[in-house]
Amino acid sequence: MTVRRVVIDHVLFVVADLDASRGLYTAALSPLGYEELYVQDDCVSYGAEGLDDFTICRGEPVTTAAHVAFSAEGRDAVDASFAAAVANGATVRGEPGVWTQYSERYYAAFVNDLHQNNVEAVWHAPEPVVDAPRRPGVP
């Protein structure tokens, strides 16, 4: 298995409606093992093990058309994150499956958040995933 080095310390998205975005991200990140770590009047920071890797803050101009991919521990986590995101206002960009242009081990799902940012949950399987929908193309 490939050992991945962290190259980005943290990411911040600026949002118009903090409450709505908080509802979406809190629900979508929970199945991935990420939780609200710091909550302020204008920002919410998410992460695991005390590391706030992703933050949303109310402000202007809002972040649009960005892409962020959150690591998942398995297929079920990707599926649950996708379902929670859509149930909380995200729109479907790419349903869960194996995104073959990346790898036969790349199981992911993509949504657009409330500002059309491309938000992904991805699991890098240890072996090719053979019993899942194939998703050719770029989401």
JSON list of C-alpha atoms in Angstrom, two decimals:
[
{"chain": "A", "resi": 1, "resn": "MET", "atom": "CA", "xyz": [0.00, 0.00, 0.00]},
{"chain": "A", "resi": 2, "resn": "THR", "atom": "CA", "xyz": [1.22, 3.49, -0.82]},
{"chain": "A", "resi": 3, "resn": "VAL", "atom": "CA", "xyz": [2.14, 5.72, 2.10]},
{"chain": "A", "resi": 4, "resn": "ARG", "atom": "CA", "xyz": [0.77, 9.18, 1.49]},
{"chain": "A", "resi": 5, "resn": "ARG", "atom": "CA", "xyz": [2.57, 12.26, 2.71]},
{"chain": "A", "resi": 6, "resn": "VAL", "atom": "CA", "xyz": [0.41, 15.20, 3.83]},
{"chain": "A", "resi": 7, "resn": "VAL", "atom": "CA", "xyz": [1.03, 18.11, 1.47]},
{"chain": "A", "resi": 8, "resn": "ILE", "atom": "CA", "xyz": [-1.81, 20.44, 2.51]},
{"chain": "A", "resi": 9, "resn": "ASP", "atom": "CA", "xyz": [-2.01, 21.49, 6.15]},
{"chain": "A", "resi": 10, "resn": "HIS", "atom": "CA", "xyz": [-5.58, 22.80, 6.07]},
{"chain": "A", "resi": 11, "resn": "VAL", "atom": "CA", "xyz": [-8.32, 24.18, 3.82]},
{"chain": "A", "resi": 12, "resn": "LEU", "atom": "CA", "xyz": [-10.81, 27.00, 4.49]},
{"chain": "A", "resi": 13, "resn": "PHE", "atom": "CA", "xyz": [-14.01, 27.69, 2.54]},
{"chain": "A", "resi": 14, "resn": "VAL", "atom": "CA", "xyz": [-15.87, 31.00, 2.93]},
{"chain": "A", "resi": 15, "resn": "VAL", "atom": "CA", "xyz": [-19.66, 30.50, 3.00]},
{"chain": "A", "resi": 16, "resn": "ALA", "atom": "CA", "xyz": [-22.70, 32.78, 2.89]},
{"chain": "A", "resi": 17, "resn": "ASP", "atom": "CA", "xyz": [-24.96, 30.87, 5.29]},
{"chain": "A", "resi": 18, "resn": "LEU", "atom": "CA", "xyz": [-22.88, 29.33, 8.07]},
{"chain": "A", "resi": 19, "resn": "ASP", "atom": "CA", "xyz": [-25.81, 27.43, 9.61]},
{"chain": "A", "resi": 20, "resn": "ALA", "atom": "CA", "xyz": [-26.80, 25.75, 6.34]},
{"chain": "A", "resi": 21, "resn": "SER", "atom": "CA", "xyz": [-23.21, 24.94, 5.40]},
{"chain": "A", "resi": 22, "resn": "ARG", "atom": "CA", "xyz": [-22.53, 23.67, 8.90]},
{"chain": "A", "resi": 23, "resn": "GLY", "atom": "CA", "xyz": [-25.50, 21.31, 8.64]},
{"chain": "A", "resi": 24, "resn": "LEU", "atom": "CA", "xyz": [-24.26, 19.95, 5.34]},
{"chain": "A", "resi": 25, "resn": "TYR", "atom": "CA", "xyz": [-20.60, 19.52, 6.32]},
{"chain": "A", "resi": 26, "resn": "THR", "atom": "CA", "xyz": [-21.26, 18.19, 9.82]},
{"chain": "A", "resi": 27, "resn": "ALA", "atom": "CA", "xyz": [-23.56, 15.51, 8.39]},
{"chain": "A", "resi": 28, "resn": "ALA", "atom": "CA", "xyz": [-21.31, 14.65, 5.43]},
{"chain": "A", "resi": 29, "resn": "LEU", "atom": "CA", "xyz": [-18.06, 14.51, 7.39]},
{"chain": "A", "resi": 30, "resn": "SER", "atom": "CA", "xyz": [-19.35, 12.48, 10.33]},
{"chain": "A", "resi": 31, "resn": "PRO", "atom": "CA", "xyz": [-19.36, 9.12, 8.47]},
{"chain": "A", "resi": 32, "resn": "LEU", "atom": "CA", "xyz": [-15.73, 9.82, 7.54]},
{"chain": "A", "resi": 33, "resn": "GLY", "atom": "CA", "xyz": [-14.74, 10.18, 11.18]},
{"chain": "A", "resi": 34, "resn": "TYR", "atom": "CA", "xyz": [-14.38, 13.95, 11.14]},
{"chain": "A", "resi": 35, "resn": "GLU", "atom": "CA", "xyz": [-16.13, 16.06, 13.73]},
{"chain": "A", "resi": 36, "resn": "GLU", "atom": "CA", "xyz": [-16.62, 19.66, 14.74]},
{"chain": "A", "resi": 37, "resn": "LEU", "atom": "CA", "xyz": [-13.49, 20.56, 16.68]},
{"chain": "A", "resi": 38, "resn": "TYR", "atom": "CA", "xyz": [-13.85, 24.32, 17.11]},
{"chain": "A", "resi": 39, "resn": "VAL", "atom": "CA", "xyz": [-17.05, 26.32, 16.84]},
{"chain": "A", "resi": 40, "resn": "GLN", "atom": "CA", "xyz": [-17.01, 30.12, 16.81]},
{"chain": "A", "resi": 41, "resn": "ASP", "atom": "CA", "xyz": [-19.66, 32.68, 15.89]},
{"chain": "A", "resi": 42, "resn": "ASP", "atom": "CA", "xyz": [-18.39, 32.92, 12.32]},
{"chain": "A", "resi": 43, "resn": "CYS", "atom": "CA", "xyz": [-16.43, 29.66, 11.77]},
{"chain": "A", "resi": 44, "resn": "VAL", "atom": "CA", "xyz": [-16.59, 25.90, 12.31]},
{"chain": "A", "resi": 45, "resn": "SER", "atom": "CA", "xyz": [-13.46, 23.75, 12.09]},
{"chain": "A", "resi": 46, "resn": "TYR", "atom": "CA", "xyz": [-13.55, 20.02, 11.35]},
{"chain": "A", "resi": 47, "resn": "GLY", "atom": "CA", "xyz": [-11.04, 17.26, 11.71]},
{"chain": "A", "resi": 48, "resn": "ALA", "atom": "CA", "xyz": [-9.97, 14.13, 13.53]},
{"chain": "A", "resi": 49, "resn": "GLU", "atom": "CA", "xyz": [-7.62, 13.51, 16.41]},
{"chain": "A", "resi": 50, "resn": "GLY", "atom": "CA", "xyz": [-7.50, 17.19, 17.37]},
{"chain": "A", "resi": 51, "resn": "LEU", "atom": "CA", "xyz": [-6.27, 18.38, 13.96]},
{"chain": "A", "resi": 52, "resn": "ASP", "atom": "CA", "xyz": [-8.55, 20.97, 12.38]},
{"chain": "A", "resi": 53, "resn": "ASP", "atom": "CA", "xyz": [-7.92, 20.26, 8.71]},
{"chain": "A", "resi": 54, "resn": "PHE", "atom": "CA", "xyz": [-11.04, 21.87, 7.21]},
{"chain": "A", "resi": 55, "resn": "THR", "atom": "CA", "xyz": [-12.82, 25.07, 8.22]},
{"chain": "A", "resi": 56, "resn": "ILE", "atom": "CA", "xyz": [-15.86, 26.93, 6.98]},
{"chain": "A", "resi": 57, "resn": "CYS", "atom": "CA", "xyz": [-16.28, 30.63, 7.82]},
{"chain": "A", "resi": 58, "resn": "ARG", "atom": "CA", "xyz": [-19.08, 33.07, 7.11]},
{"chain": "A", "resi": 59, "resn": "GLY", "atom": "CA", "xyz": [-17.98, 35.95, 4.90]},
{"chain": "A", "resi": 60, "resn": "GLU", "atom": "CA", "xyz": [-17.58, 37.40, 1.42]},
{"chain": "A", "resi": 61, "resn": "PRO", "atom": "CA", "xyz": [-16.66, 36.63, -1.24]},
{"chain": "A", "resi": 62, "resn": "VAL", "atom": "CA", "xyz": [-17.72, 33.01, -0.85]},
{"chain": "A", "resi": 63, "resn": "THR", "atom": "CA", "xyz": [-15.54, 30.17, -2.07]},
{"chain": "A", "resi": 64, "resn": "THR", "atom": "CA", "xyz": [-16.89, 28.77, -5.34]},
{"chain": "A", "resi": 65, "resn": "ALA", "atom": "CA", "xyz": [-15.78, 26.14, -7.83]},
{"chain": "A", "resi": 66, "resn": "ALA", "atom": "CA", "xyz": [-13.09, 24.74, -5.52]},
{"chain": "A", "resi": 67, "resn": "HIS", "atom": "CA", "xyz": [-12.43, 21.03, -5.03]},
{"chain": "A", "resi": 68, "resn": "VAL", "atom": "CA", "xyz": [-11.65, 19.21, -1.79]},
{"chain": "A", "resi": 69, "resn": "ALA", "atom": "CA", "xyz": [-11.39, 15.45, -1.28]},
{"chain": "A", "resi": 70, "resn": "PHE", "atom": "CA", "xyz": [-11.87, 13.88, 2.14]},
{"chain": "A", "resi": 71, "resn": "SER", "atom": "CA", "xyz": [-10.28, 10.53, 2.89]},
{"chain": "A", "resi": 72, "resn": "ALA", "atom": "CA", "xyz": [-12.61, 7.68, 3.84]},
{"chain": "A", "resi": 73, "resn": "GLU", "atom": "CA", "xyz": [-11.81, 4.44, 5.66]},
{"chain": "A", "resi": 74, "resn": "GLY", "atom": "CA", "xyz": [-13.98, 2.33, 3.37]},
{"chain": "A", "resi": 75, "resn": "ARG", "atom": "CA", "xyz": [-16.77, 2.05, 0.90]},
{"chain": "A", "resi": 76, "resn": "ASP", "atom": "CA", "xyz": [-19.55, 2.30, 3.47]},
{"chain": "A", "resi": 77, "resn": "ALA", "atom": "CA", "xyz": [-18.12, 5.59, 4.72]},
{"chain": "A", "resi": 78, "resn": "VAL", "atom": "CA", "xyz": [-18.08, 7.02, 1.17]},
{"chain": "A", "resi": 79, "resn": "ASP", "atom": "CA", "xyz": [-21.69, 5.92, 0.62]},
{"chain": "A", "resi": 80, "resn": "ALA", "atom": "CA", "xyz": [-22.87, 7.32, 3.96]},
{"chain": "A", "resi": 81, "resn": "SER", "atom": "CA", "xyz": [-21.08, 10.63, 3.44]},
{"chain": "A", "resi": 82, "resn": "PHE", "atom": "CA", "xyz": [-22.64, 11.01, -0.01]},
{"chain": "A", "resi": 83, "resn": "ALA", "atom": "CA", "xyz": [-26.14, 10.23, 1.29]},
{"chain": "A", "resi": 84, "resn": "ALA", "atom": "CA", "xyz": [-25.77, 12.63, 4.23]},
{"chain": "A", "resi": 85, "resn": "ALA", "atom": "CA", "xyz": [-24.49, 15.44, 2.01]},
{"chain": "A", "resi": 86, "resn": "VAL", "atom": "CA", "xyz": [-27.38, 15.09, -0.45]},
{"chain": "A", "resi": 87, "resn": "ALA", "atom": "CA", "xyz": [-29.91, 14.90, 2.42]},
{"chain": "A", "resi": 88, "resn": "ASN", "atom": "CA", "xyz": [-28.50, 18.19, 3.74]},
{"chain": "A", "resi": 89, "resn": "GLY", "atom": "CA", "xyz": [-28.63, 20.32, 0.60]},
{"chain": "A", "resi": 90, "resn": "ALA", "atom": "CA", "xyz": [-25.75, 19.16, -1.61]},
{"chain": "A", "resi": 91, "resn": "THR", "atom": "CA", "xyz": [-26.43, 18.27, -5.22]},
{"chain": "A", "resi": 92, "resn": "VAL", "atom": "CA", "xyz": [-25.17, 15.14, -6.93]},
{"chain": "A", "resi": 93, "resn": "ARG", "atom": "CA", "xyz": [-22.03, 15.55, -9.00]},
{"chain": "A", "resi": 94, "resn": "GLY", "atom": "CA", "xyz": [-20.93, 11.90, -9.21]},
{"chain": "A", "resi": 95, "resn": "GLU", "atom": "CA", "xyz": [-22.59, 8.95, -7.49]},
{"chain": "A", "resi": 96, "resn": "PRO", "atom": "CA", "xyz": [-20.53, 6.43, -5.50]},
{"chain": "A", "resi": 97, "resn": "GLY", "atom": "CA", "xyz": [-18.49, 4.01, -7.55]},
{"chain": "A", "resi": 98, "resn": "VAL", "atom": "CA", "xyz": [-15.08, 3.18, -8.94]},
{"chain": "A", "resi": 99, "resn": "TRP", "atom": "CA", "xyz": [-13.75, 6.15, -10.88]},
{"chain": "A", "resi": 100, "resn": "THR", "atom": "CA", "xyz": [-11.74, 4.20, -13.43]},
{"chain": "A", "resi": 101, "resn": "GLN", "atom": "CA", "xyz": [-9.84, 7.16, -14.90]},
{"chain": "A", "resi": 102, "resn": "TYR", "atom": "CA", "xyz": [-8.05, 7.44, -11.55]},
{"chain": "A", "resi": 103, "resn": "SER", "atom": "CA", "xyz": [-7.62, 3.75, -10.67]},
{"chain": "A", "resi": 104, "resn": "GLU", "atom": "CA", "xyz": [-9.48, 0.47, -10.25]},
{"chain": "A", "resi": 105, "resn": "ARG", "atom": "CA", "xyz": [-8.99, 1.04, -6.50]},
{"chain": "A", "resi": 106, "resn": "TYR", "atom": "CA", "xyz": [-10.43, 4.59, -6.45]},
{"chain": "A", "resi": 107, "resn": "TYR", "atom": "CA", "xyz": [-13.89, 4.38, -4.85]},
{"chain": "A", "resi": 108, "resn": "ALA", "atom": "CA", "xyz": [-15.41, 7.82, -4.47]},
{"chain": "A", "resi": 109, "resn": "ALA", "atom": "CA", "xyz": [-18.50, 10.00, -4.57]},
{"chain": "A", "resi": 110, "resn": "PHE", "atom": "CA", "xyz": [-18.81, 13.69, -5.45]},
{"chain": "A", "resi": 111, "resn": "VAL", "atom": "CA", "xyz": [-21.31, 16.40, -4.54]},
{"chain": "A", "resi": 112, "resn": "ASN", "atom": "CA", "xyz": [-21.59, 20.12, -5.10]},
{"chain": "A", "resi": 113, "resn": "ASP", "atom": "CA", "xyz": [-21.98, 22.01, -1.83]},
{"chain": "A", "resi": 114, "resn": "LEU", "atom": "CA", "xyz": [-24.20, 25.08, -1.42]},
{"chain": "A", "resi": 115, "resn": "HIS", "atom": "CA", "xyz": [-21.71, 27.22, -3.40]},
{"chain": "A", "resi": 116, "resn": "GLN", "atom": "CA", "xyz": [-20.95, 24.72, -6.18]},
{"chain": "A", "resi": 117, "resn": "ASN", "atom": "CA", "xyz": [-17.69, 23.53, -4.65]},
{"chain": "A", "resi": 118, "resn": "ASN", "atom": "CA", "xyz": [-16.79, 19.98, -5.68]},
{"chain": "A", "resi": 119, "resn": "VAL", "atom": "CA", "xyz": [-16.68, 17.96, -2.45]},
{"chain": "A", "resi": 120, "resn": "GLU", "atom": "CA", "xyz": [-15.46, 14.38, -2.63]},
{"chain": "A", "resi": 121, "resn": "ALA", "atom": "CA", "xyz": [-15.24, 11.42, -0.28]},
{"chain": "A", "resi": 122, "resn": "VAL", "atom": "CA", "xyz": [-12.66, 8.88, -1.47]},
{"chain": "A", "resi": 123, "resn": "TRP", "atom": "CA", "xyz": [-11.43, 5.48, -0.37]},
{"chain": "A", "resi": 124, "resn": "HIS", "atom": "CA", "xyz": [-8.21, 4.13, -1.85]},
{"chain": "A", "resi": 125, "resn": "ALA", "atom": "CA", "xyz": [-8.93, 0.40, -1.73]},
{"chain": "A", "resi": 126, "resn": "PRO", "atom": "CA", "xyz": [-6.02, -1.96, -1.15]},
{"chain": "A", "resi": 127, "resn": "GLU", "atom": "CA", "xyz": [-7.09, -4.04, -4.17]},
{"chain": "A", "resi": 128, "resn": "PRO", "atom": "CA", "xyz": [-9.21, -3.36, -7.26]},
{"chain": "A", "resi": 129, "resn": "VAL", "atom": "CA", "xyz": [-12.89, -2.95, -6.40]},
{"chain": "A", "resi": 130, "resn": "VAL", "atom": "CA", "xyz": [-14.80, -5.35, -8.64]},
{"chain": "A", "resi": 131, "resn": "ASP", "atom": "CA", "xyz": [-18.33, -5.28, -7.25]},
{"chain": "A", "resi": 132, "resn": "ALA", "atom": "CA", "xyz": [-19.19, -1.60, -7.62]},
{"chain": "A", "resi": 133, "resn": "PRO", "atom": "CA", "xyz": [-20.52, 0.62, -10.40]},
{"chain": "A", "resi": 134, "resn": "ARG", "atom": "CA", "xyz": [-17.89, 1.83, -12.88]},
{"chain": "A", "resi": 135, "resn": "ARG", "atom": "CA", "xyz": [-17.80, 5.60, -13.31]},
{"chain": "A", "resi": 136, "resn": "PRO", "atom": "CA", "xyz": [-15.83, 6.64, -16.37]},
{"chain": "A", "resi": 137, "resn": "GLY", "atom": "CA", "xyz": [-15.13, 10.30, -17.01]},
{"chain": "A", "resi": 138, "resn": "VAL", "atom": "CA", "xyz": [-14.42, 13.19, -14.69]},
{"chain": "A", "resi": 139, "resn": "PRO", "atom": "CA", "xyz": [-17.07, 14.21, -12.16]}
]
